[in-house]
Short mmCIF file of C-alpha atoms in Angstrom, two decimals:
data_model
loop_
_atom_site.label_atom_id
_atom_site.label_comp_id
_atom_site.label_asym_id
_atom_site.label_seq_id
_atom_site.Cartn_x
_atom_site.Cartn_y
_atom_site.Cartn_z
CA MET A 1 -2.57 -25.51 29.32
CA ALA A 2 -2.63 -28.40 32.03
CA ARG A 3 -4.87 -31.82 30.41
CA TRP A 4 -5.89 -33.75 33.39
CA GLU A 5 -8.42 -31.54 34.88
CA PRO A 6 -10.66 -31.07 31.70
CA GLY A 7 -13.23 -27.92 31.86
CA THR A 8 -11.54 -26.53 35.10
CA ALA A 9 -10.37 -23.49 32.85
CA GLU A 10 -13.55 -22.70 30.92
CA ARG A 11 -15.15 -22.82 34.37
CA LEU A 12 -12.02 -20.56 35.54
CA GLN A 13 -12.94 -18.21 32.67
CA GLN A 14 -16.67 -18.25 32.37
CA ALA A 15 -16.40 -17.28 36.48
CA ALA A 16 -13.92 -14.77 34.89
CA LEU A 17 -16.60 -12.99 32.52
CA GLU A 18 -19.51 -12.82 35.23
CA LEU A 19 -17.56 -11.02 38.10
CA PHE A 20 -15.66 -8.86 35.55
CA ALA A 21 -19.33 -7.88 34.13
CA SER A 22 -20.89 -7.43 37.48
CA ARG A 23 -18.52 -6.08 39.48
CA GLY A 24 -15.53 -4.15 37.24
CA TYR A 25 -12.48 -5.68 35.77
CA GLU A 26 -10.23 -3.88 38.19
CA GLN A 27 -11.86 -4.85 41.05
CA THR A 28 -12.13 -8.70 40.53
CA THR A 29 -9.17 -10.59 41.82
CA ALA A 30 -7.99 -14.12 40.63
CA THR A 31 -8.88 -15.47 43.88
CA GLU A 32 -12.56 -14.06 44.08
CA ILE A 33 -12.78 -15.90 40.81
CA ALA A 34 -11.73 -19.05 41.51
CA GLN A 35 -13.27 -18.96 45.07
CA SER A 36 -16.50 -18.43 43.03
CA VAL A 37 -16.28 -21.91 41.46
CA GLY A 38 -15.32 -23.49 44.79
CA LEU A 39 -11.30 -23.46 43.64
CA THR A 40 -7.95 -22.20 44.81
CA GLU A 41 -5.57 -18.93 44.10
CA ARG A 42 -3.41 -22.02 42.69
CA THR A 43 -5.56 -23.55 40.60
CA PHE A 44 -6.33 -20.41 38.72
CA PHE A 45 -2.27 -19.51 38.43
CA ARG A 46 -1.97 -22.76 37.09
CA HIS A 47 -4.08 -22.38 34.29
CA PHE A 48 -4.13 -18.74 33.99
CA ALA A 49 -0.62 -16.26 34.39
CA ASP A 50 -2.87 -13.38 35.06
CA LYS A 51 -6.86 -12.46 35.02
CA ARG A 52 -6.33 -10.62 32.08
CA GLU A 53 -5.64 -14.30 30.56
CA ALA A 54 -8.80 -15.57 31.90
CA LEU A 55 -10.23 -13.04 29.18
CA PHE A 56 -7.90 -13.55 26.29
CA HIS A 57 -7.40 -17.73 26.62
CA GLY A 58 -8.13 -19.53 23.43
CA GLN A 59 -6.17 -17.44 21.20
CA GLU A 60 -3.84 -20.50 20.28
CA ARG A 61 -7.53 -22.15 19.44
CA LEU A 62 -8.16 -19.29 17.37
CA GLU A 63 -5.12 -19.03 15.56
CA GLN A 64 -5.32 -22.97 14.45
CA ALA A 65 -8.65 -22.36 13.08
CA PHE A 66 -7.51 -20.82 10.77
CA LEU A 67 -4.36 -22.20 9.80
CA SER A 68 -6.62 -25.48 8.96
CA GLY A 69 -9.43 -22.50 7.53
CA MET A 70 -6.47 -21.64 5.14
CA ASP A 71 -5.21 -25.59 4.34
CA ALA A 72 -9.25 -25.79 3.23
CA ALA A 73 -8.92 -23.06 0.64
CA PRO A 74 -8.44 -25.10 -3.03
CA ALA A 75 -5.10 -24.90 -4.58
CA ASP A 76 -5.32 -22.40 -7.05
CA ALA A 77 -7.29 -19.77 -4.53
CA GLY A 78 -5.81 -16.57 -4.51
CA PRO A 79 -4.31 -15.10 -1.19
CA LEU A 80 -7.20 -13.28 -0.56
CA GLU A 81 -9.47 -15.76 -1.21
CA ILE A 82 -7.76 -17.98 1.27
CA VAL A 83 -7.72 -16.10 3.92
CA MET A 84 -11.33 -15.40 3.12
CA VAL A 85 -12.21 -19.26 3.09
CA ALA A 86 -10.52 -19.10 6.54
CA LEU A 87 -12.96 -16.37 8.01
CA ARG A 88 -15.57 -18.48 7.32
CA ARG A 89 -15.14 -21.15 8.49
CA VAL A 90 -14.06 -19.48 11.90
CA ALA A 91 -17.04 -18.04 12.19
CA THR A 92 -18.97 -21.01 11.88
CA GLU A 93 -16.81 -22.78 14.21
CA PHE A 94 -16.12 -20.75 16.62
CA PHE A 95 -18.85 -17.37 16.53
CA PRO A 96 -21.85 -19.56 16.35
CA ASP A 97 -25.32 -17.25 17.33
CA GLU A 98 -25.22 -19.23 20.74
CA ARG A 99 -22.34 -17.25 21.42
CA ARG A 100 -23.08 -14.30 20.38
CA ALA A 101 -24.36 -12.79 24.19
CA ARG A 102 -21.25 -14.11 25.96
CA SER A 103 -18.89 -12.72 23.10
CA ARG A 104 -21.16 -9.46 24.13
CA THR A 105 -20.07 -9.20 27.17
CA ARG A 106 -16.79 -9.93 26.87
CA GLN A 107 -16.60 -6.76 24.40
CA ALA A 108 -18.12 -4.66 27.03
CA ILE A 109 -15.30 -5.78 29.23
CA ILE A 110 -12.65 -5.09 26.78
CA ASP A 111 -14.01 -1.81 25.74
CA ARG A 112 -14.08 -0.13 29.41
CA ASN A 113 -10.31 -0.60 29.80
CA ALA A 114 -7.02 0.74 27.94
CA ALA A 115 -4.78 -1.89 29.09
CA LEU A 116 -7.22 -5.40 27.55
CA ARG A 117 -8.26 -2.81 24.19
CA GLU A 118 -4.10 -2.64 23.81
CA ARG A 119 -4.72 -6.64 24.38
CA GLU A 120 -7.12 -7.10 21.78
CA LEU A 121 -5.42 -5.00 19.62
CA HIS A 122 -2.18 -6.92 20.44
CA LYS A 123 -3.73 -10.03 19.73
CA LEU A 124 -5.28 -9.22 16.36
CA ALA A 125 -1.94 -8.36 14.95
CA THR A 126 -0.29 -11.27 16.34
CA LEU A 127 -3.04 -12.94 14.03
CA ALA A 128 -2.38 -11.43 11.21
CA THR A 129 1.68 -12.24 11.41
CA THR A 130 0.84 -15.74 11.60
CA VAL A 131 -1.77 -15.49 8.45
CA ALA A 132 0.80 -13.75 6.37
CA ALA A 133 3.03 -16.35 7.60
CA ALA A 134 1.45 -19.76 6.35
CA LEU A 135 0.23 -17.44 2.91
CA ARG A 136 4.28 -17.56 2.71
CA ASP A 137 4.73 -20.67 3.18
CA ARG A 138 2.03 -21.60 0.41
CA GLY A 139 4.56 -19.78 -2.00
CA VAL A 140 1.95 -16.14 -1.66
CA GLY A 141 4.70 -13.60 -2.06
CA GLU A 142 5.69 -11.15 1.12
CA LEU A 143 3.75 -8.06 0.16
CA PRO A 144 0.43 -10.00 -1.30
CA ALA A 145 0.39 -12.02 1.64
CA GLY A 146 0.65 -9.38 4.19
CA LEU A 147 -1.97 -7.42 2.30
CA ALA A 148 -4.17 -10.37 2.25
CA ALA A 149 -3.21 -10.88 5.95
CA GLU A 150 -4.04 -7.39 6.91
CA SER A 151 -7.44 -6.85 4.94
CA GLY A 152 -8.85 -10.35 6.71
CA MET A 153 -8.28 -9.17 10.08
CA THR A 154 -10.01 -5.69 9.07
CA VAL A 155 -12.86 -7.74 7.29
CA PHE A 156 -12.66 -9.91 10.35
CA ALA A 157 -12.45 -7.35 13.53
CA LEU A 158 -15.14 -4.56 11.34
CA SER A 159 -17.94 -7.91 10.93
CA PHE A 160 -17.19 -8.98 14.15
CA GLY A 161 -17.69 -5.90 15.80
CA LEU A 162 -21.31 -5.17 13.95
CA TRP A 163 -22.19 -9.27 15.13
CA LEU A 164 -22.08 -7.77 18.71
CA ARG A 165 -24.51 -5.16 17.93
CA GLU A 166 -27.84 -5.52 20.07
CA ASP A 167 -29.52 -4.89 16.51
CA GLU A 168 -27.86 -7.56 14.38
CA GLN A 169 -29.37 -10.54 13.32
CA ARG A 170 -27.08 -11.61 10.28
CA SER A 171 -24.72 -14.72 10.85
CA LEU A 172 -20.68 -13.60 11.65
CA ALA A 173 -19.96 -15.89 8.41
CA ASP A 174 -22.79 -13.84 6.33
CA ILE A 175 -21.71 -10.36 7.48
CA GLN A 176 -18.13 -11.01 6.51
CA ALA A 177 -19.65 -11.62 3.24
CA ASP A 178 -21.25 -8.48 3.25
CA VAL A 179 -18.97 -7.10 4.81
CA PHE A 180 -15.85 -8.09 2.17
CA THR A 181 -17.95 -7.30 -0.87
CA GLU A 182 -18.26 -3.46 0.61
CA LEU A 183 -14.52 -3.41 0.81
CA SER A 184 -13.97 -4.86 -3.04
CA GLY A 185 -16.80 -1.94 -3.92
CA LEU A 186 -14.07 0.36 -2.32
CA THR A 187 -11.13 -1.23 -3.72
CA ALA A 188 -12.29 -1.37 -7.14
CA ALA A 189 -14.21 2.57 -7.24
CA ALA A 190 -10.45 3.74 -5.50
CA ALA A 191 -8.72 1.92 -8.68
CA ARG A 192 -10.79 3.11 -11.26
CA SER A 193 -9.90 7.22 -9.66
CA ALA A 194 -5.74 5.95 -9.36
CA VAL A 195 -6.36 4.87 -13.08
CA ASP A 196 -8.29 8.23 -14.76
CA ASP A 197 -5.26 10.15 -12.47
CA VAL A 198 -2.75 8.58 -14.13
CA GLN A 199 -4.22 9.57 -17.44
CA GLN A 200 -4.88 13.09 -16.78
CA ARG A 201 -1.91 13.68 -16.02
CA GLU A 202 -0.47 12.03 -19.41
CA VAL A 203 -2.94 14.29 -20.63
CA GLN A 204 -1.60 17.42 -19.13
CA ARG A 205 2.40 16.48 -20.29
CA MET B 1 3.72 21.59 24.19
CA ALA B 2 6.00 24.93 24.90
CA ARG B 3 6.31 26.64 22.16
CA TRP B 4 8.63 29.47 23.97
CA GLU B 5 11.89 27.40 23.70
CA PRO B 6 11.91 26.59 19.76
CA GLY B 7 13.97 23.51 18.95
CA THR B 8 14.35 22.18 22.25
CA ALA B 9 12.36 19.41 21.85
CA GLU B 10 13.90 18.70 18.08
CA ARG B 11 17.15 18.58 19.82
CA LEU B 12 16.11 16.46 22.57
CA GLN B 13 14.19 14.20 20.41
CA GLN B 14 17.34 14.15 17.73
CA ALA B 15 19.63 13.16 21.25
CA ALA B 16 17.31 10.51 22.19
CA LEU B 17 17.40 8.27 18.72
CA GLU B 18 21.21 9.01 19.02
CA LEU B 19 21.78 7.89 22.52
CA PHE B 20 18.52 4.81 22.11
CA ALA B 21 20.80 3.52 18.61
CA SER B 22 24.31 3.58 20.40
CA ARG B 23 23.50 2.21 23.62
CA GLY B 24 20.59 1.01 23.32
CA TYR B 25 16.81 2.08 24.52
CA GLU B 26 16.56 0.55 28.08
CA GLN B 27 20.19 1.52 29.05
CA THR B 28 19.44 5.09 28.25
CA THR B 29 17.64 7.29 30.40
CA ALA B 30 16.17 10.65 30.51
CA THR B 31 18.32 12.71 32.15
CA GLU B 32 21.20 11.31 29.91
CA ILE B 33 19.43 12.51 26.84
CA ALA B 34 18.87 15.87 28.84
CA GLN B 35 22.54 16.41 29.00
CA SER B 36 24.16 15.38 26.12
CA VAL B 37 22.49 18.46 24.66
CA GLY B 38 23.52 20.40 27.89
CA LEU B 39 19.73 20.62 29.25
CA THR B 40 18.84 19.24 32.41
CA GLU B 41 16.18 16.69 33.11
CA ARG B 42 13.51 19.24 34.31
CA THR B 43 13.75 20.50 30.66
CA PHE B 44 12.69 17.19 28.92
CA PHE B 45 10.62 16.49 31.17
CA ARG B 46 8.66 19.55 30.22
CA HIS B 47 8.54 18.11 26.78
CA PHE B 48 7.62 14.54 27.06
CA ALA B 49 6.41 12.22 29.54
CA ASP B 50 8.72 9.99 29.33
CA LYS B 51 11.58 8.34 27.42
CA ARG B 52 9.31 6.92 25.18
CA GLU B 53 7.09 9.75 24.21
CA ALA B 54 10.11 11.09 22.62
CA LEU B 55 10.33 8.23 19.84
CA PHE B 56 6.83 9.19 19.50
CA HIS B 57 6.92 12.92 19.32
CA GLY B 58 4.57 14.17 16.07
CA GLN B 59 1.66 12.26 16.16
CA GLU B 60 -0.42 14.76 16.54
CA ARG B 61 1.81 16.59 13.83
CA LEU B 62 1.25 13.17 11.49
CA GLU B 63 -2.73 13.42 12.81
CA GLN B 64 -3.34 16.70 11.67
CA ALA B 65 -1.31 15.99 7.63
CA PHE B 66 -3.67 13.22 6.53
CA LEU B 67 -6.94 15.18 8.05
CA SER B 68 -5.62 18.67 5.87
CA GLY B 69 -4.64 15.74 2.82
CA MET B 70 -7.74 14.65 3.30
CA ASP B 71 -9.59 17.49 3.24
CA ALA B 72 -7.41 18.14 -0.65
CA ALA B 73 -9.49 15.25 -1.86
CA PRO B 74 -12.30 15.94 -4.68
CA ALA B 75 -15.65 16.47 -3.41
CA ASP B 76 -16.80 13.71 -5.62
CA ALA B 77 -13.96 11.44 -4.50
CA GLY B 78 -14.53 7.67 -3.00
CA PRO B 79 -13.75 6.47 0.87
CA LEU B 80 -10.60 5.30 -0.06
CA GLU B 81 -9.89 7.93 -2.47
CA ILE B 82 -10.43 10.02 -0.05
CA VAL B 83 -7.65 8.21 2.05
CA MET B 84 -5.06 7.98 -0.61
CA VAL B 85 -4.83 11.14 -1.59
CA ALA B 86 -3.85 11.46 2.18
CA LEU B 87 -1.50 8.93 2.03
CA ARG B 88 0.42 10.55 -1.06
CA ARG B 89 0.72 14.49 0.61
CA VAL B 90 1.73 12.66 4.00
CA ALA B 91 4.76 10.52 2.29
CA THR B 92 5.33 13.75 0.57
CA GLU B 93 5.52 16.20 3.15
CA PHE B 94 6.39 14.09 5.88
CA PHE B 95 8.56 11.52 4.71
CA PRO B 96 10.70 12.61 2.06
CA ASP B 97 13.83 10.20 0.66
CA GLU B 98 16.02 12.76 3.18
CA ARG B 99 14.06 11.78 6.08
CA ARG B 100 14.53 7.80 4.97
CA ALA B 101 17.81 7.29 7.29
CA ARG B 102 16.47 9.01 10.55
CA SER B 103 13.31 6.73 10.02
CA ARG B 104 15.45 3.27 10.17
CA THR B 105 17.28 4.05 12.65
CA ARG B 106 14.37 5.04 14.59
CA GLN B 107 12.39 1.90 13.50
CA ALA B 108 15.42 -0.57 14.13
CA ILE B 109 14.94 0.67 17.96
CA ILE B 110 11.26 0.33 17.79
CA ASP B 111 11.61 -3.43 16.58
CA ARG B 112 13.67 -4.19 18.87
CA ASN B 113 11.51 -3.62 22.23
CA ALA B 114 8.22 -5.11 22.78
CA ALA B 115 6.76 -1.98 24.37
CA LEU B 116 7.98 0.23 21.80
CA ARG B 117 6.14 -2.15 18.99
CA GLU B 118 2.90 -2.15 21.26
CA ARG B 119 3.11 1.84 21.11
CA GLU B 120 2.85 1.57 17.61
CA LEU B 121 0.46 -0.58 17.15
CA HIS B 122 -1.51 1.62 18.66
CA LYS B 123 -0.45 4.83 17.04
CA LEU B 124 -1.80 3.10 13.77
CA ALA B 125 -5.05 2.16 15.62
CA THR B 126 -5.33 6.03 16.75
CA LEU B 127 -4.75 7.27 13.11
CA ALA B 128 -7.63 5.21 11.87
CA THR B 129 -9.77 5.87 13.74
CA THR B 130 -9.42 9.66 13.41
CA VAL B 131 -9.03 9.20 9.79
CA ALA B 132 -12.51 6.71 9.85
CA ALA B 133 -14.41 9.83 12.28
CA ALA B 134 -13.17 12.32 9.77
CA LEU B 135 -14.58 10.33 6.49
CA ARG B 136 -17.88 10.38 8.71
CA ASP B 137 -17.79 13.97 8.54
CA ARG B 138 -17.69 13.98 5.15
CA GLY B 139 -20.74 11.69 5.15
CA VAL B 140 -19.20 8.63 4.34
CA GLY B 141 -21.51 5.67 6.27
CA GLU B 142 -19.45 4.19 9.43
CA LEU B 143 -18.67 0.71 7.57
CA PRO B 144 -17.05 2.16 4.18
CA ALA B 145 -15.37 5.40 6.38
CA GLY B 146 -14.15 2.33 8.38
CA LEU B 147 -13.02 -0.21 5.94
CA ALA B 148 -11.28 2.75 3.86
CA ALA B 149 -9.13 3.68 7.00
CA GLU B 150 -8.21 0.54 8.09
CA SER B 151 -7.13 -0.37 4.84
CA GLY B 152 -5.48 3.09 3.79
CA MET B 153 -3.51 2.20 7.47
CA THR B 154 -2.98 -1.30 5.94
CA VAL B 155 -1.53 0.60 2.89
CA PHE B 156 0.83 2.91 4.93
CA ALA B 157 2.57 0.73 7.37
CA LEU B 158 3.31 -2.07 4.28
CA SER B 159 4.57 0.89 2.78
CA PHE B 160 6.14 2.51 5.29
CA GLY B 161 7.73 -0.94 5.91
CA LEU B 162 9.34 -1.32 2.25
CA TRP B 163 10.35 2.04 2.21
CA LEU B 164 13.03 1.75 4.71
CA ARG B 165 14.39 -1.53 3.17
CA GLU B 166 18.06 -0.79 2.21
CA ASP B 167 17.66 -1.97 -1.36
CA GLU B 168 14.80 0.43 -1.64
CA GLN B 169 15.09 3.23 -4.26
CA ARG B 170 11.37 3.79 -4.69
CA SER B 171 9.71 7.05 -2.92
CA LEU B 172 7.08 6.01 -0.16
CA ALA B 173 4.83 7.54 -2.35
CA ASP B 174 5.68 5.52 -5.29
CA ILE B 175 5.65 2.82 -2.98
CA GLN B 176 2.28 3.23 -1.85
CA ALA B 177 1.07 3.71 -5.30
CA ASP B 178 2.26 0.74 -5.98
CA VAL B 179 0.98 -1.08 -2.64
CA PHE B 180 -2.18 -0.11 -3.51
CA THR B 181 -2.39 -1.28 -6.84
CA GLU B 182 -1.43 -4.89 -5.29
CA LEU B 183 -4.36 -4.82 -2.77
CA SER B 184 -7.00 -4.17 -5.79
CA GLY B 185 -5.67 -6.53 -7.38
CA LEU B 186 -6.10 -8.74 -4.75
CA THR B 187 -9.70 -7.49 -3.93
CA ALA B 188 -10.85 -8.02 -7.49
CA ALA B 189 -10.03 -11.71 -8.04
CA ALA B 190 -11.05 -12.40 -4.39
CA ALA B 191 -14.67 -10.85 -5.68
CA ARG B 192 -14.56 -13.09 -8.26
CA SER B 193 -14.31 -15.85 -6.57
CA ALA B 194 -16.79 -15.38 -4.19
CA VAL B 195 -19.20 -14.63 -7.24
CA ASP B 196 -18.15 -18.52 -8.85
CA ASP B 197 -19.06 -19.65 -5.10
CA VAL B 198 -22.24 -18.15 -5.26
CA GLN B 199 -23.27 -19.50 -9.14
CA GLN B 200 -21.86 -22.71 -8.06
CA ARG B 201 -23.81 -23.16 -5.41
CA GLU B 202 -26.99 -22.00 -7.31
CA VAL B 203 -26.51 -24.58 -10.12
CA GLN B 204 -25.74 -27.47 -7.23
CA ARG B 205 -29.21 -26.83 -5.97
#
């Protein structure tokens, strides 16, 4: 990303979001996005490979926020605790309540287009892979690293969906804490019944 | 899918798998797949929309297996327990050890091609959506349904990856049980540290 033109990428992104929302994603061209803020098509393509990427710009910064959030976790923290510490930091730094309206607009555009939904899915999968690799770098085994990364992304994605609802008042960080509590309750209940199962089978023998 | 020509879809699938593995996915055409088992291109396209779908045929049957597995769970089972019961059934019925070599060949083809990896990701996401909807139909709330479905798919996907390893001897069902035990340990540990955090913050006030 070019650094010598500060703010241009952000202006183009904001313009893209507005045009996608008002005219529709398919109906908007990169040229129109550029022209709406007095820039040329050529400038647009210096910043983004295509119009779709104007919606997904910032993935690297998001990944970096996850990684530095993980660095902030205590040295003795368990794998999923490390991921939850990172989630809290990402929620606070990247998704403060002032951003909620903008995130809602973006999500509505993505929800209406299958290719954009696939791209979003790919983004989350890539994020999970990055988080799992960072956990392994901290010495976490492959299986717990994969489970903690995927479970963290599940908490993140479902919490994010709740945060975007019109009637939702809680911060993303608070929603994530509540969703994690729900997940740990579900897991504990299923673990108890798995143990019951084994015991019943042993009694039957 | 045409019912009047039993076995044709399966023959084409097997031929596709062999040609993709030996010549490469990109280098193989639908016509070549059909001709290799003495059939015409036209017959191929009666069964599959394109050569990619020859690799993903069976998604509906897999979904049905998940749904009937969920029906087999006890009426008082919790959401994640229901999903784990379904996972066990799917593992036993769909992925017996005799299928391991075939599944390994298929996965190796998918791993080498970005578009196929995206398609596989999409398949798992669709499966999670189907499982979550079935849980809601049983009266499970939206959040626990989403969490149980996504966590189940995490256990399924990571277990499946382990099952395909050359050095792996356990059945898929046994791996899934072990992976779930690991997940519940991770969740319990992170839940304990979340409680410690809240208590520490309260002490500091």
